[in-house]
Short mmCIF file of C-alpha atoms in Angstrom, two decimals:
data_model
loop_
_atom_site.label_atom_id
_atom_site.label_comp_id
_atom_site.label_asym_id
_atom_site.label_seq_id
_atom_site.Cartn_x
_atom_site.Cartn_y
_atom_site.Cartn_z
CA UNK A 1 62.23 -2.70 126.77
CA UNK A 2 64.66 -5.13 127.89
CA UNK A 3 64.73 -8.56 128.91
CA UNK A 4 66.09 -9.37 132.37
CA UNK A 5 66.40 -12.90 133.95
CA UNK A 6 63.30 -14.25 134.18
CA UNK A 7 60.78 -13.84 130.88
CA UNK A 8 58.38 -11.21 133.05
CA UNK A 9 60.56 -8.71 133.72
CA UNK A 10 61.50 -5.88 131.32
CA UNK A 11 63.59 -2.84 132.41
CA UNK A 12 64.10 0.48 130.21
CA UNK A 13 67.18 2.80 130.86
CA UNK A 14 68.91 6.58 130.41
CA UNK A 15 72.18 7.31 130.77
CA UNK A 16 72.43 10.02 134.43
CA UNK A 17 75.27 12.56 133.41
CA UNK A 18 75.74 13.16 136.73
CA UNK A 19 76.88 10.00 137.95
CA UNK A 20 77.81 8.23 135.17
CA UNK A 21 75.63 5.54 135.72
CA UNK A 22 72.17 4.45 134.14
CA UNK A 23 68.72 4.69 135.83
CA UNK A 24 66.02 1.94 135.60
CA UNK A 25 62.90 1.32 135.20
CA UNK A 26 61.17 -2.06 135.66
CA UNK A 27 58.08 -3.80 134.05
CA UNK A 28 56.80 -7.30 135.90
CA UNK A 29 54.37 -8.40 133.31
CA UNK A 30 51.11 -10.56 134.84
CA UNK A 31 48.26 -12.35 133.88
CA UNK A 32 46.11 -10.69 136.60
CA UNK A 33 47.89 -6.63 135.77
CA UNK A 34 51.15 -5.46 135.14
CA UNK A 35 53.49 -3.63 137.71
CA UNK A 36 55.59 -0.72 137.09
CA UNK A 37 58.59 -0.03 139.49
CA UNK A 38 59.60 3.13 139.43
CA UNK A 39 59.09 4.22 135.91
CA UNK A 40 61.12 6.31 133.93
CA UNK A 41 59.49 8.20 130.72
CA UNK A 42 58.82 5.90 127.79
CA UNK A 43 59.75 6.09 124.83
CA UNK A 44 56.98 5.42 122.12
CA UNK A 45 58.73 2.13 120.78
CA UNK A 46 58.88 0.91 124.65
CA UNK A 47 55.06 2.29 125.45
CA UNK A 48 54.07 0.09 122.57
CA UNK A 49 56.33 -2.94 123.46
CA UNK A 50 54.04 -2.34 127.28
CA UNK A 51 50.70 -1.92 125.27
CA UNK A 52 51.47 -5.19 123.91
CA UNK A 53 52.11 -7.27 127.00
CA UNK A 54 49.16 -5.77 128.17
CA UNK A 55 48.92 -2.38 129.74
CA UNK A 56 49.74 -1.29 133.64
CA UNK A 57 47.83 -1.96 136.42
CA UNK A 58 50.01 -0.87 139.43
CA UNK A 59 52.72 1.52 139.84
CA UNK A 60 55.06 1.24 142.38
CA UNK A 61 57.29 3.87 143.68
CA UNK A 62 60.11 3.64 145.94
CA UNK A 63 60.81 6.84 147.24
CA UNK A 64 59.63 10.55 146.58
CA UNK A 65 63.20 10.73 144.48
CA UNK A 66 62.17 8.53 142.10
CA UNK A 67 58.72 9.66 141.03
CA UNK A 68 59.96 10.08 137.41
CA UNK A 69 57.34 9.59 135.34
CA UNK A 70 54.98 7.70 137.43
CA UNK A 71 51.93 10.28 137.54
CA UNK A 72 52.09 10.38 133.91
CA UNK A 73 52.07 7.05 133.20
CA UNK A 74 49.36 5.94 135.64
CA UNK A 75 47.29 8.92 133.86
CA UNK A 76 48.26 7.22 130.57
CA UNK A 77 47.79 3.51 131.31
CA UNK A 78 44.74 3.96 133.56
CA UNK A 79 47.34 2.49 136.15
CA UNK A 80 46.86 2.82 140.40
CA UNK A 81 49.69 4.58 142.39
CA UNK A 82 51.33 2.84 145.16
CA UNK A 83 54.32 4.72 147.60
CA UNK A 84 56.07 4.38 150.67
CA UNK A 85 53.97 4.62 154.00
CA UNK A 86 56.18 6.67 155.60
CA UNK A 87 56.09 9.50 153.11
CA UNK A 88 52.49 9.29 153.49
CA UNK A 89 51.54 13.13 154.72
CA UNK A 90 54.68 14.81 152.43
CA UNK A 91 54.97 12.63 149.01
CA UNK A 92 54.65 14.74 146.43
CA UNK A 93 51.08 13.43 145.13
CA UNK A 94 48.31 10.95 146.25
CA UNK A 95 48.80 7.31 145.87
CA UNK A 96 46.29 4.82 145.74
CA UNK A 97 47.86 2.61 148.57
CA UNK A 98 50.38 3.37 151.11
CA UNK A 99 52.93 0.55 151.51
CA UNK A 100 54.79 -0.28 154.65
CA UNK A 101 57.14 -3.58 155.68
CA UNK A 102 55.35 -6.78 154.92
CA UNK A 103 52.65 -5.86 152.92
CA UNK A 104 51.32 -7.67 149.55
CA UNK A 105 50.40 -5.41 146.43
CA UNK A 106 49.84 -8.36 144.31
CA UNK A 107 50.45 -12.12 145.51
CA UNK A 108 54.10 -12.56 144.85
CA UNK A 109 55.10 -8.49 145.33
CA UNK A 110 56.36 -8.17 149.21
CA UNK A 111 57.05 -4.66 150.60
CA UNK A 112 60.34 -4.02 152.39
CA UNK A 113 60.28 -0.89 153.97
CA UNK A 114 64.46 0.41 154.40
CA UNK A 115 65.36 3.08 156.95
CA UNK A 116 68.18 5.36 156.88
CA UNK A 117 67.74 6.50 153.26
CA UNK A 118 67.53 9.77 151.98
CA UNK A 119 63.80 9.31 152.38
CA UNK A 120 62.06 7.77 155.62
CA UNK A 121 60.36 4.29 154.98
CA UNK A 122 62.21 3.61 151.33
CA UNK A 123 60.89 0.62 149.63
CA UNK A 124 62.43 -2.30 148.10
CA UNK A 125 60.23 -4.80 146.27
CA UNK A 126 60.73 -8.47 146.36
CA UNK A 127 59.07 -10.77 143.70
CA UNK A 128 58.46 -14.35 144.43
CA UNK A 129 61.32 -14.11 146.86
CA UNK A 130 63.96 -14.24 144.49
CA UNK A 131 64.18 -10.87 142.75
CA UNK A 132 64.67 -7.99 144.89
CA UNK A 133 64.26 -4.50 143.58
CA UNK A 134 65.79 -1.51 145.42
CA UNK A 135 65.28 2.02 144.81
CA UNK A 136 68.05 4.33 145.92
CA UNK A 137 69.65 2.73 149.18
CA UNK A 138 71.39 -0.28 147.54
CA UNK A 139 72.74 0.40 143.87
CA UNK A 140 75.83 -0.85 141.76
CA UNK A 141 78.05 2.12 140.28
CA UNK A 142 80.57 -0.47 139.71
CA UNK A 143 79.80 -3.63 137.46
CA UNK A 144 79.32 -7.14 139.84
CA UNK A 145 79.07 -5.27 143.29
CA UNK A 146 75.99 -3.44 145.38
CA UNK A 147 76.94 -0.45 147.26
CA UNK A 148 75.51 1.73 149.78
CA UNK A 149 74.39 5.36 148.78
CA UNK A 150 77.12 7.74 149.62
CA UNK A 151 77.38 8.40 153.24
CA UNK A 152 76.35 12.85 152.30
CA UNK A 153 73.10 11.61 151.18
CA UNK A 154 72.55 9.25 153.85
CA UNK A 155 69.77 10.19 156.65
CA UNK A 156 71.04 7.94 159.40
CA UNK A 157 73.98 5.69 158.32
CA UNK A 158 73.93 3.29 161.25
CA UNK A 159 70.00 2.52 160.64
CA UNK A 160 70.74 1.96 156.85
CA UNK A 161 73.31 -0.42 157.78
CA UNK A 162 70.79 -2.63 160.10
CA UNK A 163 68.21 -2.64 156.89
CA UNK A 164 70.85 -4.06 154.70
CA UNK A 165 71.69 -6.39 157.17
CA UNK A 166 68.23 -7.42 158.51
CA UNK A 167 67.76 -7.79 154.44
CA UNK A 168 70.04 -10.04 154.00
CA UNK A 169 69.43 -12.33 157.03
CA UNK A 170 65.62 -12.52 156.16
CA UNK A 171 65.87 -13.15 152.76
CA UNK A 172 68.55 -15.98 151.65
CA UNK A 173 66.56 -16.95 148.66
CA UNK A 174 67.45 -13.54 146.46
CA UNK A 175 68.82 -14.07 143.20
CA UNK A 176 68.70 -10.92 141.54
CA UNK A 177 69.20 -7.77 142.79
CA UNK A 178 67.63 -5.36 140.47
CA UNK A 179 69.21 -1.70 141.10
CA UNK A 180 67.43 1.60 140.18
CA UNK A 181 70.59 3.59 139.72
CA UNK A 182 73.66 1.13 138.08
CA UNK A 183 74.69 -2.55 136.87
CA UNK A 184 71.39 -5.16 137.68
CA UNK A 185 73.04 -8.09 139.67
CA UNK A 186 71.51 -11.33 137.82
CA UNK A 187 72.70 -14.36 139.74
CA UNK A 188 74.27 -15.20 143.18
CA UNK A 189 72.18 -11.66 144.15
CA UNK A 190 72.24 -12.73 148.25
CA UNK A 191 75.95 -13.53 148.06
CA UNK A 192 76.41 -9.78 146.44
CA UNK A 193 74.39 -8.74 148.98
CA UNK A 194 76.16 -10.33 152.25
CA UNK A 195 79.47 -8.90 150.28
CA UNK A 196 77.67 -5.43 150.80
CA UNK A 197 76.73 -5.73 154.32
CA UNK A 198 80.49 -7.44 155.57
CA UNK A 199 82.19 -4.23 154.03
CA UNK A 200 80.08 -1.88 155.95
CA UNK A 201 81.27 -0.38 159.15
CA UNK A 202 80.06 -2.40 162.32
CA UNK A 203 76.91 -0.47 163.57
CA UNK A 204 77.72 1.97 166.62
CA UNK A 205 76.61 1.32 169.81
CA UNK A 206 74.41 3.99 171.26
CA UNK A 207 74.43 4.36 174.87
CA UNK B 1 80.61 6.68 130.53
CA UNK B 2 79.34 3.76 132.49
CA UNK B 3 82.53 2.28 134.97
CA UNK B 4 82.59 -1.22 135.13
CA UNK B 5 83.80 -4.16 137.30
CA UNK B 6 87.25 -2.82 136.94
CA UNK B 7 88.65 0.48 137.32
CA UNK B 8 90.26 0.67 134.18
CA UNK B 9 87.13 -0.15 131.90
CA UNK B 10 84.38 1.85 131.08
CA UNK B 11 81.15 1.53 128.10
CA UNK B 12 78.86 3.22 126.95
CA UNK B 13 75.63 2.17 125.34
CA UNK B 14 72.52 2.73 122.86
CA UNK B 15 69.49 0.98 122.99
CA UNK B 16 68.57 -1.27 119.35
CA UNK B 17 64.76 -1.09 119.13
CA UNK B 18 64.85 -3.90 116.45
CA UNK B 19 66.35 -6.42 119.27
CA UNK B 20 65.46 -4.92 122.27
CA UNK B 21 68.68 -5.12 124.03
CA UNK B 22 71.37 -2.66 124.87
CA UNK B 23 74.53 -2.22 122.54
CA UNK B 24 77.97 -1.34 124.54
CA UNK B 25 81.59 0.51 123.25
CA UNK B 26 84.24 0.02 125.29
CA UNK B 27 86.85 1.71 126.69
CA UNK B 28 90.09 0.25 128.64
CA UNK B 29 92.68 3.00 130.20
CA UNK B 30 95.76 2.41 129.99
CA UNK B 31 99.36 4.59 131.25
CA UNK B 32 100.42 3.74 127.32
CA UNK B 33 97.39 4.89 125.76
CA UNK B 34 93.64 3.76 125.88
CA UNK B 35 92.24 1.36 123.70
CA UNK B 36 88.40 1.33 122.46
CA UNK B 37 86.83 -1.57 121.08
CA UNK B 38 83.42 -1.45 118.78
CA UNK B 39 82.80 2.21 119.44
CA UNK B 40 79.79 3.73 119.26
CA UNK B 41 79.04 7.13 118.78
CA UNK B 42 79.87 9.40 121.71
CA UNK B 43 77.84 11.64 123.09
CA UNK B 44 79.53 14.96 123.97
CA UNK B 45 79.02 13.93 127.76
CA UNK B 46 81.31 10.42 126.85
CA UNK B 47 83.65 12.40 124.67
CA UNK B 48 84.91 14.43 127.21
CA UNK B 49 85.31 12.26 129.78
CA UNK B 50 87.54 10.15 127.21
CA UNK B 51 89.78 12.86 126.47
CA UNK B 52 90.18 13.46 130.23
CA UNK B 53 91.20 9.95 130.59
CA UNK B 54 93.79 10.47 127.86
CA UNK B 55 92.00 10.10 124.73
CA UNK B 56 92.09 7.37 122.61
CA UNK B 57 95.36 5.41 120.91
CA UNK B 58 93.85 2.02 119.24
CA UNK B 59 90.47 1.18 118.06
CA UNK B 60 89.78 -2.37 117.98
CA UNK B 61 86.96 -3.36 115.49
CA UNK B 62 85.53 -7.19 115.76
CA UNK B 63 83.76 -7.48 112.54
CA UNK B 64 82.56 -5.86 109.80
CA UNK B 65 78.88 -5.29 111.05
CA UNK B 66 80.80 -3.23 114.64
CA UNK B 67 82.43 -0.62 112.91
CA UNK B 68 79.96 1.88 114.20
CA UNK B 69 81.54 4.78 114.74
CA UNK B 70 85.22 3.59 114.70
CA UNK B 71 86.60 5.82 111.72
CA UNK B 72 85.42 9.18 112.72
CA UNK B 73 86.38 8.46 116.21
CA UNK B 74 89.91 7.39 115.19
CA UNK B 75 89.98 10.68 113.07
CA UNK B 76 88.79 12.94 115.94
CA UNK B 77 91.45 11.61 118.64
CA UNK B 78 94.07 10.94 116.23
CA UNK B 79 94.02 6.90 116.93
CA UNK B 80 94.89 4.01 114.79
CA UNK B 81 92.48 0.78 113.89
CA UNK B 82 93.20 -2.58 114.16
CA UNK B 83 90.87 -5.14 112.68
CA UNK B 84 90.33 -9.10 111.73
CA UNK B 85 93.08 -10.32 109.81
CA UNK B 86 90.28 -12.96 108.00
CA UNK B 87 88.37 -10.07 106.52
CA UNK B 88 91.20 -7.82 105.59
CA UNK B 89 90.87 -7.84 101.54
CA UNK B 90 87.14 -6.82 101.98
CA UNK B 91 86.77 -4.58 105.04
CA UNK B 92 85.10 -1.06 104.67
CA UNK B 93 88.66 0.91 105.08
CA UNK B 94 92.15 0.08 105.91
CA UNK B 95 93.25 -0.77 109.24
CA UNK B 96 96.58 -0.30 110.38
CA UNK B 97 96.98 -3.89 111.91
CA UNK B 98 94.83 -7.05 111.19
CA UNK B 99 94.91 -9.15 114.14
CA UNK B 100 94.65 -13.13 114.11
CA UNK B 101 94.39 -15.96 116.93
CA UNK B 102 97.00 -14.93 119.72
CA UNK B 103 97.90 -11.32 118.33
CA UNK B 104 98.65 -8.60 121.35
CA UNK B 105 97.87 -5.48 120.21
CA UNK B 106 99.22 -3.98 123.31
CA UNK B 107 100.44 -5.71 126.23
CA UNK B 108 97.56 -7.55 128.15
CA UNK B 109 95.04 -7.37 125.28
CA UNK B 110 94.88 -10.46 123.35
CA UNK B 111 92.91 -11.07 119.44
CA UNK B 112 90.98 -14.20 119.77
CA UNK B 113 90.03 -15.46 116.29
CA UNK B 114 86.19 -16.90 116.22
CA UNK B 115 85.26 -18.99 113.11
CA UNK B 116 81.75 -19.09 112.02
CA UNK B 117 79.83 -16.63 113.03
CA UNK B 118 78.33 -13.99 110.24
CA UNK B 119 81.72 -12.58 108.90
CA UNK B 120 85.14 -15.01 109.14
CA UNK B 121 87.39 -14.67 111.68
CA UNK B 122 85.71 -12.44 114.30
CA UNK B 123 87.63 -11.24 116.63
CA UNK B 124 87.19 -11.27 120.71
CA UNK B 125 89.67 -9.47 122.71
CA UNK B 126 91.12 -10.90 126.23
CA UNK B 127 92.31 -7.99 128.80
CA UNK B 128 94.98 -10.15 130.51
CA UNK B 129 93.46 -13.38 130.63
CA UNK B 130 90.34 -12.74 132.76
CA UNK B 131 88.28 -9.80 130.92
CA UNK B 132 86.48 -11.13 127.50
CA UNK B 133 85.03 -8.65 125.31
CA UNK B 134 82.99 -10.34 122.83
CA UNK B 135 81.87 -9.01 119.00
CA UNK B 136 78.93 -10.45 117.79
CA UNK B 137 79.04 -14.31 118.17
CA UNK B 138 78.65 -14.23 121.86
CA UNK B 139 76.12 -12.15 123.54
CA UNK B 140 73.55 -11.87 125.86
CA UNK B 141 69.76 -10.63 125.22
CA UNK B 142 68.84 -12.45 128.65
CA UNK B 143 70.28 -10.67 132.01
CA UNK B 144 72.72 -13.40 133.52
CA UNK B 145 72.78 -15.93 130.97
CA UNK B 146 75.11 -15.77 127.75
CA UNK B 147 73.79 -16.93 124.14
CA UNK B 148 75.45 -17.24 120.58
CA UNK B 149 74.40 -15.35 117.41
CA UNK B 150 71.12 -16.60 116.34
CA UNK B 151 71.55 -19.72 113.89
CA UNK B 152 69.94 -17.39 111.11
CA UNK B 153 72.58 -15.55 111.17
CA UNK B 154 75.65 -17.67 111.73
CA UNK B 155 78.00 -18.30 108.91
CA UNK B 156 78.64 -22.15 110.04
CA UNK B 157 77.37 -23.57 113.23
CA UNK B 158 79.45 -26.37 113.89
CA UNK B 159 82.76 -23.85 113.83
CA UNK B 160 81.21 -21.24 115.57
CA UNK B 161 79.98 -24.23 118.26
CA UNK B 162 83.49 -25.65 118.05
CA UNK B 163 84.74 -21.86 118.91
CA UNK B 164 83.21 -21.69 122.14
CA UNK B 165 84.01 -24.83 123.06
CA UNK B 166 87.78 -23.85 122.11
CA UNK B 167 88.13 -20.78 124.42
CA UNK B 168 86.05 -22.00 127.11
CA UNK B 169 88.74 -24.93 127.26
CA UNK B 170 91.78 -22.67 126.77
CA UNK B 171 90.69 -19.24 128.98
CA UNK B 172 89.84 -20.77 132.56
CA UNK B 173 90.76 -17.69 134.30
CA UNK B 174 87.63 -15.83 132.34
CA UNK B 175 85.48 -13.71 135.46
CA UNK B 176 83.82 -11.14 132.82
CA UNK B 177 82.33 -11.31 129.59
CA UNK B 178 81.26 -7.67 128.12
CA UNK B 179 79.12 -8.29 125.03
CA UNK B 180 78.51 -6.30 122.38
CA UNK B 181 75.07 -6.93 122.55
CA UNK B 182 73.35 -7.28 125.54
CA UNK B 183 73.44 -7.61 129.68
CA UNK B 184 77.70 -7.83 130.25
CA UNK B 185 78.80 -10.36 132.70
CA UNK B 186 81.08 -9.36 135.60
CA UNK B 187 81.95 -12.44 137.92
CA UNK B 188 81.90 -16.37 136.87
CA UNK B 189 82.43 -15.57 133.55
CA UNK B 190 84.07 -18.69 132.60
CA UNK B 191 81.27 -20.82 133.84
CA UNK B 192 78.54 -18.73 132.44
CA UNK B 193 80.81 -19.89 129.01
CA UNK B 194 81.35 -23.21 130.38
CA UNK B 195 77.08 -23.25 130.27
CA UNK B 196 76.37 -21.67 127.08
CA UNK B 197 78.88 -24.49 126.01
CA UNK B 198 77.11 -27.03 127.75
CA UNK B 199 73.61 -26.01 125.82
CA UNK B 200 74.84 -26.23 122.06
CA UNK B 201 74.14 -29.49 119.77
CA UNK B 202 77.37 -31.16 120.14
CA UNK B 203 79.31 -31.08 116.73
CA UNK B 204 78.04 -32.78 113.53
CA UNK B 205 80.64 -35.41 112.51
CA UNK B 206 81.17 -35.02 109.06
CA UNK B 207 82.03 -37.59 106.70
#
């Protein structure tokens, strides 16, 4: 795995054909458990680098998109399965816990629950109020800037707008802005993301 | 391939499991013929998305330890290399230019001449004056933060030191350094340089 910013976080990659862009997955390593976001398959040099720092305790997922390998990691790891609330009664498999805005997997892990996506309820994970990590909505096809995803896969562009602005009013302490699809932001991570939010169209009035 | 923070640039990228970062080719577009620099092997994917951007006219090798995949790519799109002028009577094949200090291969791309590091005269290239693109010497294992060769492996500290210190002082308009190895850099470049200056032993005066 990789190293990121801070000396606890670890992301692995693969290349989407697709879109031209990599894919991420992201390893918080604790004394008290590690946390998966939204893991990708391993490969055995990276499921021994994990091993190593000590296993999985939590899996987080941020959306029913990116379920990648999640079920077959928690099965390997002995790891617990955590998703969005609001795909509660149609995700594609039981979780352990059902997150929703606010709520604390592990001190230091805050839910942010994002509407508008191509998914109801997706999460974004903030840890220790500094690193955000996003899971579809917010990504970075092009190096040093966040972008919205594309208005066709959008469920309801105006509300996705008001979650990346309520996002970046509540949280001016964000450093990093870890992206599942493209280029991780490292530094100045709120300033990217207020960039984002002033080049989106003003939200429509709805009488 | 991956796009960048510029429309123009592109990488692509393996994963070394003996470092655990991320190793990057590069690609930069051009109307007058594209220009690679420490190409990897493409995948069929990358290939043919570089021939639909033109194909490939120069290769651009930094050193000695990046030549990669840089002769079988110049035979399979019919390009020429260009490599460091200081290693020129013992590189692995002919070249058809050597580049030194302030050399433009093409116009807008710029040699840089590094003393120091593991082979002499490593070469960093400057797309017009604000894009770096760094060999070995310069890199990045941590996300955000910019590092030199490990002293293990550096040929002469002091001159590889007094490198940095050199272009950071002559290449203020710097916004992105792409590494060869490791997390690029795609806005403040300069003062991410200006820091990895600021944390090296100041030079040794010798008597």
């Amino acid at each position: 795995m990789k190293s990121l910013h801070r000396p606890d976080l670890y992301c692995w990659s693969t290349f989407d054909e697709s879109r031209n862009v990599d894919f991420h997955g992201w390893a918080w390593i604790r004394p008290d458990g590690n946390v998966l976001i939204d893991p990708l398959p391993l490969t055995p040099h990276d499921a021994e680098h994990l091993r190593e720092l000590g296993g999985v305790r939590w899996i987080v997922i941020t959306n029913s998109d990116h379920t990648r390998a999640a079920r077959e990691l928690a099965a390997s790891f002995g790891a617990s399965l955590a998703g969005p609330a609001a795909e509660r009664e149609s995700f594609p498999f039981p979780c352990d816990r059902w997150l929703a805005e606010g709520d604390e997997l592990v001190p230091g892990l805050r839910a942010l629950s994002l509407d508008g996506s191509k998914t109801p309820g997706e999460l974004a994970l903030m840890i220790e109020d500094t690193t955000l990590v996003t899971g579809d909505l917010i990504r970075a096809h092009r190096g040093g800037s966040l972008m919205l995803l594309p208005d066709a896969k959008l469920g309801d562009k105006p509300r996705a707008v008001a979650s990346v602005r309520k996002l970046v009013a509540e949280n001016p302490a964000i450093d990093a802005v870890l992206v599942g699809d493209g280029w991780p932001v490292f530094r100045n991570g709120h300033q990217r993301l207020a960039e984002l939010a002033t080049s989106l169209p003003p939200l429509e009035v709805r009488s």
